[in-house]
PDB file of C-alpha atoms in Angstrom:
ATOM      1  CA  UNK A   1     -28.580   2.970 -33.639  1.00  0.00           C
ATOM      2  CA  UNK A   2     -26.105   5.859 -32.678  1.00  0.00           C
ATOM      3  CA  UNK A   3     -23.799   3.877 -35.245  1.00  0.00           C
ATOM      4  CA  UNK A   4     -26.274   4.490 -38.253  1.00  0.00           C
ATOM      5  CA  UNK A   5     -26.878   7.954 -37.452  1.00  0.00           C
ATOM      6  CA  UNK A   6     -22.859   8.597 -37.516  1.00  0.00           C
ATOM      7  CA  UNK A   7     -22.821   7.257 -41.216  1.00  0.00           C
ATOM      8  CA  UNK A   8     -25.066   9.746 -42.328  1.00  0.00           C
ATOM      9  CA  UNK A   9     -23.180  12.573 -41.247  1.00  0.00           C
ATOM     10  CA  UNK A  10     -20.069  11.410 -42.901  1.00  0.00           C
ATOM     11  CA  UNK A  11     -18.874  13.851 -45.497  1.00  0.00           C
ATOM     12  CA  UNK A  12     -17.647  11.507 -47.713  1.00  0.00           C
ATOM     13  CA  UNK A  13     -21.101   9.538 -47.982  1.00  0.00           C
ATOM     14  CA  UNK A  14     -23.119  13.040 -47.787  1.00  0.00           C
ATOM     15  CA  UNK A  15     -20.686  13.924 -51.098  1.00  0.00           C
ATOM     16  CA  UNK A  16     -21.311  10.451 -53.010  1.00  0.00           C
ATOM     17  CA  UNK A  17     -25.172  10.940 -52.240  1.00  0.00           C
ATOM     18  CA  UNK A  18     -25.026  14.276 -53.828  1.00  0.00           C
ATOM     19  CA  UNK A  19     -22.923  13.243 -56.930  1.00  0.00           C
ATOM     20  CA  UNK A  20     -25.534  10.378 -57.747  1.00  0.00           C
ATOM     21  CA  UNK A  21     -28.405  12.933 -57.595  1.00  0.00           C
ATOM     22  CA  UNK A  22     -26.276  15.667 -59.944  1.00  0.00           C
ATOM     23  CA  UNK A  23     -25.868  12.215 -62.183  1.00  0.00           C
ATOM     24  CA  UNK A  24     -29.741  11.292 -62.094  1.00  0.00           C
ATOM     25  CA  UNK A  25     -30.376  14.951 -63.279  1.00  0.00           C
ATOM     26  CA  UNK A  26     -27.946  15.276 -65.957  1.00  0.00           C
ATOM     27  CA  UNK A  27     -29.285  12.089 -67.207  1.00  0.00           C
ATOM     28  CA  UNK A  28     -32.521  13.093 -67.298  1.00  0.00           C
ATOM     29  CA  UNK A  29     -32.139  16.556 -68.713  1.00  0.00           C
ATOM     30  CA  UNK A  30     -29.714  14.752 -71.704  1.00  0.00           C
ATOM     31  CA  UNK A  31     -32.619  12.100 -71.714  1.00  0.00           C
ATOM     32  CA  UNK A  32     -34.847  14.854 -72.603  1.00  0.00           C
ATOM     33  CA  UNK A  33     -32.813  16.747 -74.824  1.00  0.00           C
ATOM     34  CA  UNK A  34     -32.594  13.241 -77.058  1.00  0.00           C
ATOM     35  CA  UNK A  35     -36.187  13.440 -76.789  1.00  0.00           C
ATOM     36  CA  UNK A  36     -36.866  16.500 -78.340  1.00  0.00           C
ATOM     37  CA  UNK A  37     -33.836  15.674 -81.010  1.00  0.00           C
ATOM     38  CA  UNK A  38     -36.111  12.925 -82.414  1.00  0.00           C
ATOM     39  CA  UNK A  39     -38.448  15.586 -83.434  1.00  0.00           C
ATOM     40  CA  UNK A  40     -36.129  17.946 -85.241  1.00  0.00           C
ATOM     41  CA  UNK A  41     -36.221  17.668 -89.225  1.00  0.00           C
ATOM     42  CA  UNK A  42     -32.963  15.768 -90.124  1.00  0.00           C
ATOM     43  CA  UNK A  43     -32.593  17.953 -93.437  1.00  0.00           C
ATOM     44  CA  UNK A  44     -31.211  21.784 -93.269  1.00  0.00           C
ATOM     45  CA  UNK A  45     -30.731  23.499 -96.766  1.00  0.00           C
ATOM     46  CA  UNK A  46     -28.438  26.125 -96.582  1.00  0.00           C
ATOM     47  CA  UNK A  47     -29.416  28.277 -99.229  1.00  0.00           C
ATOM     48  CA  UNK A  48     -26.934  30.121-102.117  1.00  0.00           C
ATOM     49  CA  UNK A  49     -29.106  33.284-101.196  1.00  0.00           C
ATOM     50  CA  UNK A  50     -28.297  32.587 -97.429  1.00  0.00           C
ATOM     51  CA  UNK A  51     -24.494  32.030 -97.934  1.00  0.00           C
ATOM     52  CA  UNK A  52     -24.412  35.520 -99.940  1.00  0.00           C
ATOM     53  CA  UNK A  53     -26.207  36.669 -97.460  1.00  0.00           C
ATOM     54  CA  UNK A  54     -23.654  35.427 -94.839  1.00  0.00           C
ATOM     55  CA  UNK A  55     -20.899  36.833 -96.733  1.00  0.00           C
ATOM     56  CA  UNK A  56     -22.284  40.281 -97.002  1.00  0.00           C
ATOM     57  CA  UNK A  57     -22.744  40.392 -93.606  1.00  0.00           C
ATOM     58  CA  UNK A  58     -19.134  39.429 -92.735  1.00  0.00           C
ATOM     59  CA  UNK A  59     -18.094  42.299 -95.445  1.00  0.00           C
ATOM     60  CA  UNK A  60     -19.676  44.671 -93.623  1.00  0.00           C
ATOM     61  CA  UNK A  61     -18.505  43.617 -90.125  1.00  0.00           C
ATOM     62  CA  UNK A  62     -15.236  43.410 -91.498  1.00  0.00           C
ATOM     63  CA  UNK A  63     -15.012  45.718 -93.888  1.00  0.00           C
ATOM     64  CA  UNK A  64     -13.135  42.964 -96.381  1.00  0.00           C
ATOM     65  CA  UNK A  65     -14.528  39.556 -97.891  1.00  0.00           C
ATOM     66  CA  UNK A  66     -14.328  36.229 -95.854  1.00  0.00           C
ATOM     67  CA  UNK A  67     -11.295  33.665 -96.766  1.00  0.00           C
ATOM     68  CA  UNK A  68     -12.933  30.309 -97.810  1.00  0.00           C
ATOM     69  CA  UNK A  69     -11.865  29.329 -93.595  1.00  0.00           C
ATOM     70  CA  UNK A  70     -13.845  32.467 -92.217  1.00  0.00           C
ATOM     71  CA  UNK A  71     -17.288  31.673 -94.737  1.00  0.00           C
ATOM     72  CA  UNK A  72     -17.193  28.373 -94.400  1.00  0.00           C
ATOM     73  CA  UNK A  73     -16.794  29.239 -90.229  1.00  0.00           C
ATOM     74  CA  UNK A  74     -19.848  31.440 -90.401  1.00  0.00           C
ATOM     75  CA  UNK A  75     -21.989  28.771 -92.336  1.00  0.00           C
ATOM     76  CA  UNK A  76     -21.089  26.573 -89.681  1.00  0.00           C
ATOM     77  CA  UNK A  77     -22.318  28.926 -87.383  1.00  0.00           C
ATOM     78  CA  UNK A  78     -25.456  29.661 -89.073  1.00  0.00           C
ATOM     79  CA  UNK A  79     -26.156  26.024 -89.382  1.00  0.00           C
ATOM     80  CA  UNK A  80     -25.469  25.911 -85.578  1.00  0.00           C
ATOM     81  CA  UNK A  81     -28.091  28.285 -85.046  1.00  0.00           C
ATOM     82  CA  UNK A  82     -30.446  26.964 -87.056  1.00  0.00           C
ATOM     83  CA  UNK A  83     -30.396  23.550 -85.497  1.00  0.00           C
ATOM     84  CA  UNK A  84     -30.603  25.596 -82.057  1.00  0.00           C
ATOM     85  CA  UNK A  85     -34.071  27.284 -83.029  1.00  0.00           C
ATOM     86  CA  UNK A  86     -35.289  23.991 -84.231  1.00  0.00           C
ATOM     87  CA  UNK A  87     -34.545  22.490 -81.171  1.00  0.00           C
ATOM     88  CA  UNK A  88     -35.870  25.430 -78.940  1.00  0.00           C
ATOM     89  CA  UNK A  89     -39.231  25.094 -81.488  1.00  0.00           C
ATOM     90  CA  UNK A  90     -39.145  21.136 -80.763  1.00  0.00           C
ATOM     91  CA  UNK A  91     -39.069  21.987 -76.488  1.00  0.00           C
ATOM     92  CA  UNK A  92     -42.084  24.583 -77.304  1.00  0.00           C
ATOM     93  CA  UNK A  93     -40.049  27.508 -75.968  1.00  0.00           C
ATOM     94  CA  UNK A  94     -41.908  29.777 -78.239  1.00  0.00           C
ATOM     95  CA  UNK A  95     -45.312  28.907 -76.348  1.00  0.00           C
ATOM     96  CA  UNK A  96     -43.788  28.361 -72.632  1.00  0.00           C
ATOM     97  CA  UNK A  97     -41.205  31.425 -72.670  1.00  0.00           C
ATOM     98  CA  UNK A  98     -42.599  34.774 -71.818  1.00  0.00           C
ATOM     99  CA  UNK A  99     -39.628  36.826 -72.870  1.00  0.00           C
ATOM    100  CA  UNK A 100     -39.669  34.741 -76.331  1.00  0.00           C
ATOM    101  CA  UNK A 101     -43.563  34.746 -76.883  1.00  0.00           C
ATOM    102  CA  UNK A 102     -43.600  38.612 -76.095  1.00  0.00           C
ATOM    103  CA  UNK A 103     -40.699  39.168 -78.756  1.00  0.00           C
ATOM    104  CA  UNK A 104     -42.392  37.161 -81.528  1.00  0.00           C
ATOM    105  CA  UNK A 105     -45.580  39.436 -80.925  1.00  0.00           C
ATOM    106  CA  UNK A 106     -43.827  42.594 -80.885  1.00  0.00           C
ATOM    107  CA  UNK A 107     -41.956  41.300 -83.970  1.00  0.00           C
ATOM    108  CA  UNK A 108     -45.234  40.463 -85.574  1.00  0.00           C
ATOM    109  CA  UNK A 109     -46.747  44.018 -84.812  1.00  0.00           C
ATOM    110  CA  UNK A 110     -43.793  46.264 -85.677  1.00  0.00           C
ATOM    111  CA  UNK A 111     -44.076  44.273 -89.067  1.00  0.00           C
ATOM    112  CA  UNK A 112     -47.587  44.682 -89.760  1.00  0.00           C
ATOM    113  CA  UNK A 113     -47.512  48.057 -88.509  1.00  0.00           C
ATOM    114  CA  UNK A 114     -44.841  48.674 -92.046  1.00  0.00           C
ATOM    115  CA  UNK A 115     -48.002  47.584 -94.204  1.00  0.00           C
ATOM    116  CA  UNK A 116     -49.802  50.883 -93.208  1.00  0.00           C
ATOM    117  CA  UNK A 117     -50.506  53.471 -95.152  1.00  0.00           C
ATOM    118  CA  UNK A 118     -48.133  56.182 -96.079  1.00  0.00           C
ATOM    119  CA  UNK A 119     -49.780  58.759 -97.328  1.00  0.00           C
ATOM    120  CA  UNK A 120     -50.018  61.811 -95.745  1.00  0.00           C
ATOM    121  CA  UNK A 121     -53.027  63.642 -96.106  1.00  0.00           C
ATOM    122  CA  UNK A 122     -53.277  67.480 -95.008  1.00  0.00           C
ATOM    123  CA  UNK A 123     -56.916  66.645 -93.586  1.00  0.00           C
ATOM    124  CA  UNK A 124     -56.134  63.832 -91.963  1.00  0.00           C
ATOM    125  CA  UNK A 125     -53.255  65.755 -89.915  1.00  0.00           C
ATOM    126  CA  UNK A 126     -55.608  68.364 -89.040  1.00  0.00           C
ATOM    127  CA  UNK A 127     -57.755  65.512 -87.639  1.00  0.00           C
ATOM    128  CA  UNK A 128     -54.548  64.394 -85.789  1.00  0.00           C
ATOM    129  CA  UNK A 129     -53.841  67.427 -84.094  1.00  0.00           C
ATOM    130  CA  UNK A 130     -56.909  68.943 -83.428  1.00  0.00           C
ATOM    131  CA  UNK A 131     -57.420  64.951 -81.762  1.00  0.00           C
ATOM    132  CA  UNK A 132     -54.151  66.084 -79.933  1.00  0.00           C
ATOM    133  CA  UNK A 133     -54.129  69.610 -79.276  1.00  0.00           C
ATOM    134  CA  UNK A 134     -53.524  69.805 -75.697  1.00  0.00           C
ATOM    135  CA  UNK A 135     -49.726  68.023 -76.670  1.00  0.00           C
ATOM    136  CA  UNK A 136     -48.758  71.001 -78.326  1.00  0.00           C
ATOM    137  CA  UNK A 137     -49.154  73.883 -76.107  1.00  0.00           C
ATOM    138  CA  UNK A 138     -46.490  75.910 -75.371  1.00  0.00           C
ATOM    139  CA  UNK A 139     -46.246  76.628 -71.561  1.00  0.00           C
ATOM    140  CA  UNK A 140     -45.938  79.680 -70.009  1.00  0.00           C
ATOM    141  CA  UNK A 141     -42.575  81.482 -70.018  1.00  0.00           C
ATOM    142  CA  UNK A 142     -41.183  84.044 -66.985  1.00  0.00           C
ATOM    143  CA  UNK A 143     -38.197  86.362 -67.210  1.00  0.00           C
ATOM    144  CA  UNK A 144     -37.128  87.928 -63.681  1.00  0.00           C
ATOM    145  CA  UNK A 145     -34.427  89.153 -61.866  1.00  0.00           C
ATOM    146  CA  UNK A 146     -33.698  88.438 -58.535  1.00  0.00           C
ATOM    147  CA  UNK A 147     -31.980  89.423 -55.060  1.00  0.00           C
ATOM    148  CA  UNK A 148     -31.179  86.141 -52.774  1.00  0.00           C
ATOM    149  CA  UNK A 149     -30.930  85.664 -49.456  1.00  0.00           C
ATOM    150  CA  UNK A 150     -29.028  82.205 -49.049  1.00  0.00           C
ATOM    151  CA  UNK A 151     -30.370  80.129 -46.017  1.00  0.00           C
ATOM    152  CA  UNK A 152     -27.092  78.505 -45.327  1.00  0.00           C
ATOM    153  CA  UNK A 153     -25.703  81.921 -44.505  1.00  0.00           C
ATOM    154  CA  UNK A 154     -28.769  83.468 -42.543  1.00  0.00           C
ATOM    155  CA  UNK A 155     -29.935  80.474 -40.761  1.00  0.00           C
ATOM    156  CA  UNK A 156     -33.381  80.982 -39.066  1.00  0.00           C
ATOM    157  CA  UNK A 157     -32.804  84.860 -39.718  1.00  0.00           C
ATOM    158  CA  UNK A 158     -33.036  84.433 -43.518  1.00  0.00           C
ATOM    159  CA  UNK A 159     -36.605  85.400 -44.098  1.00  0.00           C
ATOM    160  CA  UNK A 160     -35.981  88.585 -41.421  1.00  0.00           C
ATOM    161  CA  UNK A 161     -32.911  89.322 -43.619  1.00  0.00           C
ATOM    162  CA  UNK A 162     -34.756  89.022 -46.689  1.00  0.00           C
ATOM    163  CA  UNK A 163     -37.308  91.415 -45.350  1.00  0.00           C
ATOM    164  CA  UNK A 164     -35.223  94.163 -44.244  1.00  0.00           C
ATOM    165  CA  UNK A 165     -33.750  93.935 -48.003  1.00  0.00           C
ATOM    166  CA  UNK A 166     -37.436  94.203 -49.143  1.00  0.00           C
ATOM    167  CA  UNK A 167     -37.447  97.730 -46.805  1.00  0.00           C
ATOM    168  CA  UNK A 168     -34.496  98.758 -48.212  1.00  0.00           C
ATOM    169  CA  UNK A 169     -35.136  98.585 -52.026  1.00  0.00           C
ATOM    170  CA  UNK A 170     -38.594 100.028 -51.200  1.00  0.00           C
ATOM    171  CA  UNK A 171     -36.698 102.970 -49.793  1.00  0.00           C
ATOM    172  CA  UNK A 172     -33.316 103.497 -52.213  1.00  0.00           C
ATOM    173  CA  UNK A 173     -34.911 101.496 -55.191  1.00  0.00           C
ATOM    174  CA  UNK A 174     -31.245  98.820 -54.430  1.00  0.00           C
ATOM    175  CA  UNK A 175     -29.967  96.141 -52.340  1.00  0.00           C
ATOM    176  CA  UNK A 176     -27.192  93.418 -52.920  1.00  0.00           C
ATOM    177  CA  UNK A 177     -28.373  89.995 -51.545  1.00  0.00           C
ATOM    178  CA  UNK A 178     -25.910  86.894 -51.388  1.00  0.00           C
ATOM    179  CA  UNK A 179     -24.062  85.001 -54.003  1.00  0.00           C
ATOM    180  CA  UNK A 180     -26.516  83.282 -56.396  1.00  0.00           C
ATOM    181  CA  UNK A 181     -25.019  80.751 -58.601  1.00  0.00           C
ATOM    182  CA  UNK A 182     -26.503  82.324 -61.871  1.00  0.00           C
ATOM    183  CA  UNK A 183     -26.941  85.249 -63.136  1.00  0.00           C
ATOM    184  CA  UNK A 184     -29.166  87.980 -61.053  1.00  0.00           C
ATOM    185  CA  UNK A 185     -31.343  88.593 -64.215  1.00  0.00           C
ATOM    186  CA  UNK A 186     -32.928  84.904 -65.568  1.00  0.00           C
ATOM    187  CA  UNK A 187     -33.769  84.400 -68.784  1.00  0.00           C
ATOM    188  CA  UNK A 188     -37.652  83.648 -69.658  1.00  0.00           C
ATOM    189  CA  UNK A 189     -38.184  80.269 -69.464  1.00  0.00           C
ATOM    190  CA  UNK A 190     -41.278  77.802 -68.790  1.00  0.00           C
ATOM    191  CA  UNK A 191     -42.910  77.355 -65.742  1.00  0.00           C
ATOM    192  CA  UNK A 192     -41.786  73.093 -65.762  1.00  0.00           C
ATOM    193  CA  UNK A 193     -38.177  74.332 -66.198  1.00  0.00           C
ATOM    194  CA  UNK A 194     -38.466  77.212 -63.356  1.00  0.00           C
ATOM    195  CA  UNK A 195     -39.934  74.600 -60.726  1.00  0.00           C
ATOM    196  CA  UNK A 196     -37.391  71.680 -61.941  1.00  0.00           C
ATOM    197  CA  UNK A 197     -34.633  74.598 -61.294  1.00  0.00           C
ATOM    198  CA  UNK A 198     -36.100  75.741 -58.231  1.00  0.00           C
ATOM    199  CA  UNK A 199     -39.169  73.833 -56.887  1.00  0.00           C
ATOM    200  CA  UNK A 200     -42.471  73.486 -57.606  1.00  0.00           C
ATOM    201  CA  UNK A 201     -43.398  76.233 -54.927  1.00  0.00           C
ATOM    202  CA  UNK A 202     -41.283  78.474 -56.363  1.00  0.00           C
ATOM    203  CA  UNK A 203     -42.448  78.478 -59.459  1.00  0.00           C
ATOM    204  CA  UNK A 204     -46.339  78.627 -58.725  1.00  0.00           C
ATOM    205  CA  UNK A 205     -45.671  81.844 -56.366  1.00  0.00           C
ATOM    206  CA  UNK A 206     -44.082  83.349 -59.499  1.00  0.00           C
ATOM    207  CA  UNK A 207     -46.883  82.655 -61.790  1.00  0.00           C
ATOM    208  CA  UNK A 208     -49.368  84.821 -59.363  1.00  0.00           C
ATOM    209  CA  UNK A 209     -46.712  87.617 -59.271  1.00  0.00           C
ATOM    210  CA  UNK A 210     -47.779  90.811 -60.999  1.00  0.00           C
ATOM    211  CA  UNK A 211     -44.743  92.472 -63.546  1.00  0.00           C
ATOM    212  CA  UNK A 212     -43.123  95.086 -62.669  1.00  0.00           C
ATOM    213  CA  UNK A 213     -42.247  95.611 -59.238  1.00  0.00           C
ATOM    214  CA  UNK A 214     -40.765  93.671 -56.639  1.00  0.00           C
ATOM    215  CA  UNK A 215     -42.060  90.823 -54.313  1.00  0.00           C
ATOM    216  CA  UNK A 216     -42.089  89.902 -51.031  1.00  0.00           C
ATOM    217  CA  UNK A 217     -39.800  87.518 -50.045  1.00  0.00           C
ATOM    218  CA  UNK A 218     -40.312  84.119 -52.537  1.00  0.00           C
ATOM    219  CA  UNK A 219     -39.279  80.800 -51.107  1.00  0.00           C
ATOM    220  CA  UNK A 220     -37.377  77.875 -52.382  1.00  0.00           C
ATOM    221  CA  UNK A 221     -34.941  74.890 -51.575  1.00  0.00           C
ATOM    222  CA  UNK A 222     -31.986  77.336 -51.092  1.00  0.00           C
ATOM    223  CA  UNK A 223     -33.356  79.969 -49.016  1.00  0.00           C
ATOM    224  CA  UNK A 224     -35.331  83.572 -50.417  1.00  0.00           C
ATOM    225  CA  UNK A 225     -35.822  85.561 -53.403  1.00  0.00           C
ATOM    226  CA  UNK A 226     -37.293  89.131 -53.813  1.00  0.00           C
ATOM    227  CA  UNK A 227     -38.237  88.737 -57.759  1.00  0.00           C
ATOM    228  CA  UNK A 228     -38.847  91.411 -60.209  1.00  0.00           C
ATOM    229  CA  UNK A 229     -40.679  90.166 -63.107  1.00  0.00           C
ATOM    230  CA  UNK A 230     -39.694  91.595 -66.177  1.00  0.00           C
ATOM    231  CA  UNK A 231     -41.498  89.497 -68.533  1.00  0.00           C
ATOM    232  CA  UNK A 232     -44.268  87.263 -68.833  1.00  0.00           C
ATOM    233  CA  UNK A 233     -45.444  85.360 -71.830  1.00  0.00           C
ATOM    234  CA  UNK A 234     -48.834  83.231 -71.486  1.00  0.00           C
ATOM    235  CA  UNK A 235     -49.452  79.906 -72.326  1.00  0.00           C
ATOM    236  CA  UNK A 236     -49.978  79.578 -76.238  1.00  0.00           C
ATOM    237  CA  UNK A 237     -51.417  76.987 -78.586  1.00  0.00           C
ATOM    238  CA  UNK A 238     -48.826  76.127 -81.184  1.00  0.00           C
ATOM    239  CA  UNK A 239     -50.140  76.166 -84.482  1.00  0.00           C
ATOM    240  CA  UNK A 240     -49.999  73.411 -87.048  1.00  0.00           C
ATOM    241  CA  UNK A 241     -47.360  74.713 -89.616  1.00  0.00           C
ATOM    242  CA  UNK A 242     -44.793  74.918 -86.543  1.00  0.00           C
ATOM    243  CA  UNK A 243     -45.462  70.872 -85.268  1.00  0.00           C
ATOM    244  CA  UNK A 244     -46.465  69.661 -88.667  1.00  0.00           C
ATOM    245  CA  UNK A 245     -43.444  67.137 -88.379  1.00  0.00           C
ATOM    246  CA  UNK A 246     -44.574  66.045 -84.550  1.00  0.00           C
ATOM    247  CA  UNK A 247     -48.187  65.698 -85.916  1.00  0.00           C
ATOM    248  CA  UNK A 248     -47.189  63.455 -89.015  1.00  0.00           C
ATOM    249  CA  UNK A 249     -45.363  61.224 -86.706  1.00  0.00           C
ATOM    250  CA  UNK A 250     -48.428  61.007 -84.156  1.00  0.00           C
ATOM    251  CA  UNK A 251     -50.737  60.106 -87.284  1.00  0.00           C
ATOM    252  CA  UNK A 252     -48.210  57.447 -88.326  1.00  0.00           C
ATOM    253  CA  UNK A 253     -48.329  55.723 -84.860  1.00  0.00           C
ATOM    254  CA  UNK A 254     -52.050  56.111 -84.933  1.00  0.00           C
ATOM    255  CA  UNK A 255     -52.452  54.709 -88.166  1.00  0.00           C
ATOM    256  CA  UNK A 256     -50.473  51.408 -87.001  1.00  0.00           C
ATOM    257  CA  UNK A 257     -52.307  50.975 -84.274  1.00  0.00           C
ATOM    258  CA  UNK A 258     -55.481  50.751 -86.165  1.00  0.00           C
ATOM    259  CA  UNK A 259     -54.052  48.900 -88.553  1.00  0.00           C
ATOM    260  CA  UNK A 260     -52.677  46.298 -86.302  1.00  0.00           C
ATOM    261  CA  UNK A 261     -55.769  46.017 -83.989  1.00  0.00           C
ATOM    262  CA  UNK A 262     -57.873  45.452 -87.298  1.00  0.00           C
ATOM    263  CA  UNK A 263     -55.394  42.512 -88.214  1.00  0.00           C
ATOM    264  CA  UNK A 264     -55.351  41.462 -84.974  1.00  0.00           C
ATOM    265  CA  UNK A 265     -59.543  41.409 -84.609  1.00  0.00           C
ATOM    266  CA  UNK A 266     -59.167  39.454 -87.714  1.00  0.00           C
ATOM    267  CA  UNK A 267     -56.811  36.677 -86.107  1.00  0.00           C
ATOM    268  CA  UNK A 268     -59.463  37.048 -83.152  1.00  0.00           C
ATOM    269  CA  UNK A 269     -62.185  35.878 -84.754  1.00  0.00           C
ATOM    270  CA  UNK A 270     -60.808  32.476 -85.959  1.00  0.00           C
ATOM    271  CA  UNK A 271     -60.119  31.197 -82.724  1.00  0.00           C
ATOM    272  CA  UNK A 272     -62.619  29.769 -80.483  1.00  0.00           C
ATOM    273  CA  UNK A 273     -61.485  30.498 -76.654  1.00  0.00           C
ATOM    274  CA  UNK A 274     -62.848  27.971 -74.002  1.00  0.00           C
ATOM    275  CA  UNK A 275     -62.105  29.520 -70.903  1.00  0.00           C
ATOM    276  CA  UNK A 276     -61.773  26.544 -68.348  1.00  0.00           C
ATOM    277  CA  UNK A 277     -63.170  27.346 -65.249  1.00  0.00           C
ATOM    278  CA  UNK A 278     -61.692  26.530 -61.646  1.00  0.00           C
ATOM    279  CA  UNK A 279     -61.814  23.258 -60.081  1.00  0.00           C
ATOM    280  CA  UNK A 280     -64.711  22.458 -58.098  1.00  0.00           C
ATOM    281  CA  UNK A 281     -63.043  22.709 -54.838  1.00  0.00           C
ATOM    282  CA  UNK A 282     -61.297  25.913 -55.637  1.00  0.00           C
ATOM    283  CA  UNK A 283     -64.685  27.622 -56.776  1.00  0.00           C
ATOM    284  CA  UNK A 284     -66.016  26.044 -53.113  1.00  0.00           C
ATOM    285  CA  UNK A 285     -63.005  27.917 -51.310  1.00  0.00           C
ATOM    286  CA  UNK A 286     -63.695  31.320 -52.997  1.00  0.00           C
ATOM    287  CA  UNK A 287     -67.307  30.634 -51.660  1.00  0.00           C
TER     288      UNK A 287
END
């Protein structure tokens, strides 16, 4: 017994074991493969369109014709190819892939969506944007400038710091705060771009801030700001002549989309779905 039990941990039979399974496999796989051959079409007609085709292509590429060696190489590979997508057809890859079967129906809307209408009617972009209108507001802009107090430099006594600067500029009308790594005096610009500069915080505590005077200290990531808002320009609804190219674009999109779910309800309503339902004893477990 203990003699048996030593064969199977041999290497050497463990190893031959193993090579007759890889052989089984392989055989099975080719076996298949044959299989699937016998449904292929045995004719391929490479067409004198295709071979221009094929040469035009290698022009391009190449920026010179092919040599009789090079077309005759890329028919080759074209036939290749071919026989390849037959073959993949044959094993029902198109139905049984999900990366394939998602790129033939994305193929098959993009294309459909070229069949829509091109037109472009002035009414029918008003429709589109007034459909749309909250996509083309302009957000509100701030201009301010600014006296920092950096928190790396100040530690916990930055916002004590930053109010003693407060007292000071509300007695002399000046103070000089720490290095900031822009200018003192920012440029207007949105409320999105503000708060992606300097935090959302930041930027909400500057939209309440009256104009024209200074604040208390403001904080953010990198430590406190007395602000001084010298301009602020509300939110405004962009008017059609300025987006007219954004809007035409939209109502292209829009148009596909209808037309491709009409083609599609079309394709719908020639099928009739069955919808199997679960097996008796898996409708008895869900019970």
């Amino acid at each position: 017994m203990r003699k048996r039990s030593s064969i199977w941990r041999d290497p050497f039979v463990l190893f031959a074991i193993g090579g007759v399974a890889l052989f089984l496999i392989a055989a099975a796989v080719e076996r298949s493969a044959e299989e699937g051959a016998t449904r292929l079409p045995r004719q391929l007609l490479i067409t004198h369109a295709k071979q221009e085709e094929l040469r035009t292509q290698f022009e391009r590429a190449n920026g010179r014709a092919p040599t009789a060696e090079e077309h005759a190489a890329a028919v080759e590979r074209h036939v290749r190819e071919r026989i390849l997508f037959e073959q993949a057809v044959a094993w029902d890859m198109h139905r049984n892939d999900v990366v394939v079967r998602r790129r033939l129906v994305e193929r098959v809307r993009m294309l459909f969506g070229n069949y829509a209408p091109t037109d472009r009617d002035e009414t029918d972009l008003q429709a589109t944007y007034e459909q749309y209108k909250e996509r083309f507001l302009a957000p509100a802009s701030i201009g301010f400038r600014q006296i920092f107090i950096d928190r790396d430099v100040h530690g916990e006594d930055a916002l004590e710091h930053a109010r003693a600067l407060k007292e000071t500029l509300r007695e002399t009308g000046s103070a000089e705060g720490d290095l900031w790594y822009q200018a003192p005096t920012e440029p207007p610009r949105s409320l999105p771009r503000i708060s992606a500069l300097m935090g959302q915080d930041f930027a909400a505590a500057l939209d309440l801030l009256p104009a024209g005077e200074w604040s208390p200290p403001v904080a953010s990531s990198y430590g406190y700001h007395l602000v001084f808002i010298e301009e602020k320009t509300p939110a405004r609804q962009v008017p059609l002549e300025e987006v007219l190219e954004q809007v035409w674009v939209l109502h292209r999109r829009e148009r596909e989309r209808a037309s491709f779910a009409t083609f599609s309800d079309r394709l719908r309503a020639r099928y009739e779905v069955t919808i199997e339902p679960p097996p008796a004893s898996a409708s008895d477990g869900a019970r």
